Coordinates of C-alpha atoms and ligand atoms in Angstrom, one line a residue:
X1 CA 0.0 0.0 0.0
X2 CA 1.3 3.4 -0.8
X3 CA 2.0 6.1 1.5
X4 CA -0.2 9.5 1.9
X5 CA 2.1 12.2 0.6
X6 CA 4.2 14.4 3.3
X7 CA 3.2 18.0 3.4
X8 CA 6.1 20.4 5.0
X9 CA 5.2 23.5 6.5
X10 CA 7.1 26.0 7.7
X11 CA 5.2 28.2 10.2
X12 CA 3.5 28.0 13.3
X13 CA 0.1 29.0 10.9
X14 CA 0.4 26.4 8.5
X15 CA 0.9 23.7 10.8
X16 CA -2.1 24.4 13.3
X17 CA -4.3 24.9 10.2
X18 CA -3.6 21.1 9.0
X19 CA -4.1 19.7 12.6
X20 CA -7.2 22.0 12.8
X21 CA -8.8 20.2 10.2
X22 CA -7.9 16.8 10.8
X23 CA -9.6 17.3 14.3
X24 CA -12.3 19.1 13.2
X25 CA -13.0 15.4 11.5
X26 CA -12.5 13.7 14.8
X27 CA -9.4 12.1 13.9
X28 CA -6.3 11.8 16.3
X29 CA -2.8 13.4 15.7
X30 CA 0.4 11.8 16.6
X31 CA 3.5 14.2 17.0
X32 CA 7.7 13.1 17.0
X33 CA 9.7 16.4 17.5
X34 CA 13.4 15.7 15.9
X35 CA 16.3 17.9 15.1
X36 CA 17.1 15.7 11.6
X37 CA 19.7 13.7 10.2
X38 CA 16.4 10.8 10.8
X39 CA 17.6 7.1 11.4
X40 CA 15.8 3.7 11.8
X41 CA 15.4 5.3 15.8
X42 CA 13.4 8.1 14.3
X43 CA 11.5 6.1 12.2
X44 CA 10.5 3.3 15.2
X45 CA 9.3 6.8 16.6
X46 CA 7.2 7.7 14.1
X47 CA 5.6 3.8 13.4
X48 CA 4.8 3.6 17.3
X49 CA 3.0 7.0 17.1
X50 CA 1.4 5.9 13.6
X51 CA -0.4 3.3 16.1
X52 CA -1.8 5.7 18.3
X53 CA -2.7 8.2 16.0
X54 CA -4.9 8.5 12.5
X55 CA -2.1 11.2 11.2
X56 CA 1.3 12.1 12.3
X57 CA 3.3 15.5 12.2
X58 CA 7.1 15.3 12.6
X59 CA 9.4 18.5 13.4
X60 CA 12.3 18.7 12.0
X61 CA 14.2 22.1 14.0
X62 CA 17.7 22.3 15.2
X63 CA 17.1 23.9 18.2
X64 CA 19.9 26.5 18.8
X65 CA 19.1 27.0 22.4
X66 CA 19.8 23.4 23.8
X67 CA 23.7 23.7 22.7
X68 CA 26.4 24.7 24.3
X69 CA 28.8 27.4 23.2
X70 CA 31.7 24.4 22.8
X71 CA 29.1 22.2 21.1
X72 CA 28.0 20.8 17.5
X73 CA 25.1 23.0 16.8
X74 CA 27.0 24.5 13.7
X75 CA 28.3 20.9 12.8
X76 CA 24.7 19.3 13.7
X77 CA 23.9 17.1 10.4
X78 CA 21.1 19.2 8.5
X79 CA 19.5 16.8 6.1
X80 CA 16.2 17.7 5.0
X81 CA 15.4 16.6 1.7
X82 CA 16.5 12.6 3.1
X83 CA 14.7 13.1 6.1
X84 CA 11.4 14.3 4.2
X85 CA 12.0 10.7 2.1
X86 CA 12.2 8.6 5.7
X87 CA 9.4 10.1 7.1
X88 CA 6.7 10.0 4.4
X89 CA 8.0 5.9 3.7
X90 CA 7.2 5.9 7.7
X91 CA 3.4 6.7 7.3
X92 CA 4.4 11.1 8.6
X93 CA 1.8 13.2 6.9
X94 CA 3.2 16.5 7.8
X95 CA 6.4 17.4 8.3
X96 CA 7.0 20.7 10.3
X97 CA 10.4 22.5 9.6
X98 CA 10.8 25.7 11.2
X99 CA 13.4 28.2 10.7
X100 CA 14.8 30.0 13.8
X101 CA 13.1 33.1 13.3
X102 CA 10.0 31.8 13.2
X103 CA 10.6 29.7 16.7
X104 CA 12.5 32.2 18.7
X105 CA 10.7 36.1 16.9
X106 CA 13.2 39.1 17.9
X107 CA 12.5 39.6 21.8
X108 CA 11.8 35.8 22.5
X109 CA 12.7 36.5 26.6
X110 CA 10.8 32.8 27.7
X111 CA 12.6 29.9 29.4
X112 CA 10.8 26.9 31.0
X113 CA 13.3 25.5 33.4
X114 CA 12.2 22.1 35.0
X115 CA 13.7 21.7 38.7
X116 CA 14.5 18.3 39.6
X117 CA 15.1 15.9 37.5
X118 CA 16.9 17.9 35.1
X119 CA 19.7 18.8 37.5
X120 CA 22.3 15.8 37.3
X121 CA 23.4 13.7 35.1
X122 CA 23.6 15.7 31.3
X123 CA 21.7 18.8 33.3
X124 CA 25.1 19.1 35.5
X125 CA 27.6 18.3 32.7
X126 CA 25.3 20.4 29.5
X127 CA 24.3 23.4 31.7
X128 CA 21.0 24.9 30.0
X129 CA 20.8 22.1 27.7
X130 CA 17.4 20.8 29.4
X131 CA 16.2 24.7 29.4
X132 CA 16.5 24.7 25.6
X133 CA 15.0 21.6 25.5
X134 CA 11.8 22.3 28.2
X135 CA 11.4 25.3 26.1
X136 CA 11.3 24.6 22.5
X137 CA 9.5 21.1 23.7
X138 CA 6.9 23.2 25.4
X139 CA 6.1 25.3 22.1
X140 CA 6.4 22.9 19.7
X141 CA 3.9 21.2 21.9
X142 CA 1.4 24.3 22.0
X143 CA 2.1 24.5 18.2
X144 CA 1.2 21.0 17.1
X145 CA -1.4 20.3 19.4
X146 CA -1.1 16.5 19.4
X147 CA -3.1 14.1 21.0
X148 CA 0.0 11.8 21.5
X149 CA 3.6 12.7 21.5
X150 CA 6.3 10.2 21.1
X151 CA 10.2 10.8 22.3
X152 CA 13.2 8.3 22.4
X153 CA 14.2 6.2 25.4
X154 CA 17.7 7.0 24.0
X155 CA 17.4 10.4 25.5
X156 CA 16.0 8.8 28.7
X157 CA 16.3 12.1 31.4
X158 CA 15.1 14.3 28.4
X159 CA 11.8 11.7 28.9
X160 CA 11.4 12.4 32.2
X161 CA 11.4 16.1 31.7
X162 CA 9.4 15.9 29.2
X163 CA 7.0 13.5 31.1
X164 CA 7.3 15.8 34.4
X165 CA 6.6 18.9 32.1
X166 CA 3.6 18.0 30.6
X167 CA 2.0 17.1 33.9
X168 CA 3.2 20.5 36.0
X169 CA 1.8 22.7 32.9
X170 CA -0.9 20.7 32.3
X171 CA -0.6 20.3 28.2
X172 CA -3.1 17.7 27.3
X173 CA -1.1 15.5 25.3
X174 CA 0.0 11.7 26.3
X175 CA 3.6 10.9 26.3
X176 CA 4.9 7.9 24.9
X177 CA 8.6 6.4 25.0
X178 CA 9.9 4.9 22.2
X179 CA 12.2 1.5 23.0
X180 CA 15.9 2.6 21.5
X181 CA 16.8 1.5 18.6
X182 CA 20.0 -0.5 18.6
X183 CA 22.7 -1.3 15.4
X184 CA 23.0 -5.0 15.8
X185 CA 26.7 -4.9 17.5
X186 CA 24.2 -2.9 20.3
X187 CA 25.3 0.8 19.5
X188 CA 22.3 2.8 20.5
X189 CA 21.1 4.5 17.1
X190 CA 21.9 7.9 17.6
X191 CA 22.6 11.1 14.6
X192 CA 26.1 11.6 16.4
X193 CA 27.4 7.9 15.5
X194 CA 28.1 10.0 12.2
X195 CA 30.9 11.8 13.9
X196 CA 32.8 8.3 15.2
X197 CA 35.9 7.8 12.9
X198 CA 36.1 4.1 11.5
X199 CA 38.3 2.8 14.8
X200 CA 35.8 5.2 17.2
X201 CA 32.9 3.0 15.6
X202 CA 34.4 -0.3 16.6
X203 CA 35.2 0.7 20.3
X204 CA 31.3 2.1 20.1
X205 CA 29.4 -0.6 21.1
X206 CA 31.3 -1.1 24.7
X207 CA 29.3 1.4 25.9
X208 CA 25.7 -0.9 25.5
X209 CA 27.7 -4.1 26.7
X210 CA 29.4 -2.2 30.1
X211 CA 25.4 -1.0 30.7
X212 CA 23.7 -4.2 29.9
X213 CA 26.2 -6.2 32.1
X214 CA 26.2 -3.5 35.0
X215 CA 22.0 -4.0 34.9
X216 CA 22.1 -8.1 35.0
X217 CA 24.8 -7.7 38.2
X218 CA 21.8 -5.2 39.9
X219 CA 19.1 -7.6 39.0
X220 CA 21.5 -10.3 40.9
X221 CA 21.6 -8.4 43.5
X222 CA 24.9 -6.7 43.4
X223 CA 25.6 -2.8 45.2
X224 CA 25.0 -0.1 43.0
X225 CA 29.3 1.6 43.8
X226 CA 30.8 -1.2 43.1
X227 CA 28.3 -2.1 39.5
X228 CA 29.1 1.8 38.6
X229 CA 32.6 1.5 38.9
X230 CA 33.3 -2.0 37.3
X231 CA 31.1 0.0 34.6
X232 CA 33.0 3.2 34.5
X233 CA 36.4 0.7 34.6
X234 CA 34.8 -1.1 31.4
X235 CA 34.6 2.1 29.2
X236 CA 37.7 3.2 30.3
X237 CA 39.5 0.0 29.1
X238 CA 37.5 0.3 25.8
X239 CA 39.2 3.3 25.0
X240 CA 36.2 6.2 26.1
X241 CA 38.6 9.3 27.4
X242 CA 36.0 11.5 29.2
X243 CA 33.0 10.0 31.3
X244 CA 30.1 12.7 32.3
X245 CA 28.7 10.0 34.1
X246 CA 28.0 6.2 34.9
X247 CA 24.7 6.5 37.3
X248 CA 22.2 4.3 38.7
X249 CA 19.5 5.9 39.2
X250 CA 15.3 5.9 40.1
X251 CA 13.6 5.3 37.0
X252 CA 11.2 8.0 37.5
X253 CA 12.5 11.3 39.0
X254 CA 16.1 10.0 38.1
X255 CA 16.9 10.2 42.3
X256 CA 20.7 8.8 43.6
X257 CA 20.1 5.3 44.3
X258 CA 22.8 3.1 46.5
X259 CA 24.9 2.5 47.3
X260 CA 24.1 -0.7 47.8
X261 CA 21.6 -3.2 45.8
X262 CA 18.5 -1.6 44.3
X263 CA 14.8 -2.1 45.6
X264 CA 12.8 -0.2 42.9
X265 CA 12.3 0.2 39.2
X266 CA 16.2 1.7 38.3
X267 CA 18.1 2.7 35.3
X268 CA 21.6 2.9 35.0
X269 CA 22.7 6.1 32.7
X270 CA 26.0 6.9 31.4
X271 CA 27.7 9.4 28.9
X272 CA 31.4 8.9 27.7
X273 CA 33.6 10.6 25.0
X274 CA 35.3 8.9 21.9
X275 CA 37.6 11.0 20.9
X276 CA 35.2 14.3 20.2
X277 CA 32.0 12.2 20.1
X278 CA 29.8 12.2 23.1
X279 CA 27.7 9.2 23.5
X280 CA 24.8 8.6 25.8
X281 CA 23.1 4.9 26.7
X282 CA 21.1 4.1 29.1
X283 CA 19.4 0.1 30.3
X284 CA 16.6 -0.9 32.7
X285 CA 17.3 -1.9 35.4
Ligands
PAF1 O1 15.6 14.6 21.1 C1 15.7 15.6 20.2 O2 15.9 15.4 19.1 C2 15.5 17.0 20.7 O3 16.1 17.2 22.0 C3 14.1 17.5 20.7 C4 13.2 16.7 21.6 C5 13.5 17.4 19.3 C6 14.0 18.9 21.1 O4 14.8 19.8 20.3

């Protein structure tokens, strides 16, 4: 069966005058925001919210205001025309891609900051990254007006913000994470792999095996210090030269667990350099 063709919009207007008609019919709308450079992950995103949905809108905006000054936003893969191919092969009716005018106008002074659970982990070591992302989450929210939004498990804490967002400002829209997609040596799907140099790529998928063997030794029973650093002790030995972090932590509000064995639903976290490339993982626990 062939696809429905992909609309792209570019402005706030255009977008909430297609999901004003579809819901004028009745019918449900299914929304996955993205920055681009779509993979297999992205596409799992957009199927899962195909399910829940009669239509679904993708955004497709690098969002300047969740980089750092030291980070990739200039470098950040831009592929549009592909990305508008994988979508629409997907079942994505609408795709919305912004320019940064038309999200941040000249005087934008707003910031939604969410306390809590975006303070460790990539909220200590990417200060304001979960501010840029609470924010341009928030309106692109507002904008598409979806009954169901979908986000990555990949990006685990930017979940839980997303989750604990929704619920303090009350947007009526149900949240849905998507399983992480994995390449089949276990290296989490992620735009960034692009970056990894051919030797980088190899060393890669130590990051999924030092997480997946650090969540059997919880289930057993083992203490959460000694898990993180045998962990932390793997990556190093794999070649990773700068870890943010290697955490256990409460599945929900991402609390310090330990350190000794875990009694409640956990996830163990971590983020590690190869050579410039940051890589982020995380496993239930
Ligand atoms: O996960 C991402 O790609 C981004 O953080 C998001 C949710 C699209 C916000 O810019």
């Amino acid at each position: 069966m062939s696809e429905p063709p992909l609309s792209v919009v570019r402005t706030v207007a255009d977008l909430r005058a297609h999901v004003r008609t579809w819901k004028a019919r009745g019918e449900r709308v299914g929304f996955v925001p993205t920055m681009g450079a779509l993979h297999e992950g992205h596409l799992s995103l957009v199927r899962l919210a195909r399910e829940r949905a009669d239509h679904v809108v993708a955004s497709v905006f690098v969002n300047p205001t969740q980089f750092g000054p030291n980070e990739d936003f200039d470098a950040y893969p831009r592929t549009e025309a592909r990305d508008a191919e994988l979508l629409a092969s997907a079942g994505c009716e609408l795709l919305f891609a912004p320019d940064v005018a038309e999200m941040y106008a000249p005087g934008f002074s707003t910031t939604v900051t969410v306390a809590g659970v975006s303070e460790p982990l990539d909220g200590a070591a990417r200060p304001g990254h979960f501010a840029g992302v609470a924010t341009v989450v928030s309106k692109l929210l507002m904008q598409a007006a979806p009954d169901v939004a979908v986000f990555g498990e990949k990006d685990y804490q930017q979940l839980q913000v997303i989750r604990r967002l929704v619920r303090d400002l009350d947007i009526p829209v149900e949240i849905v994470g998507g399983p992480t997609a994995r390449a089949p040596d276990g290296l989490a799907l992620s735009s960034r792999n692009a970056y990894l140099s051919v030797e980088e790529r190899a060393a890669a998928p130590a990051l999924a095996r030092a997480l997946t063997a650090a969540a059997e030794q919880l289930r057993a029973g083992a203490a959460v210090d000694q898990t993180e650093a045998q962990a932390r002790a793997a990556l190093e030995a794999a070649g990773f030269r700068k870890i943010d972090y290697v955490e256990v932590r409460a599945a929900d509000d991402l609390a310090r667990l330990g350190p000794g064995p875990v009694a409640a639903p956990a996830r163990i976290l971590a983020a590690a350099f190869l050579g410039r490339t940051r890589l982020i993982d995380n496993i239930a626990v």
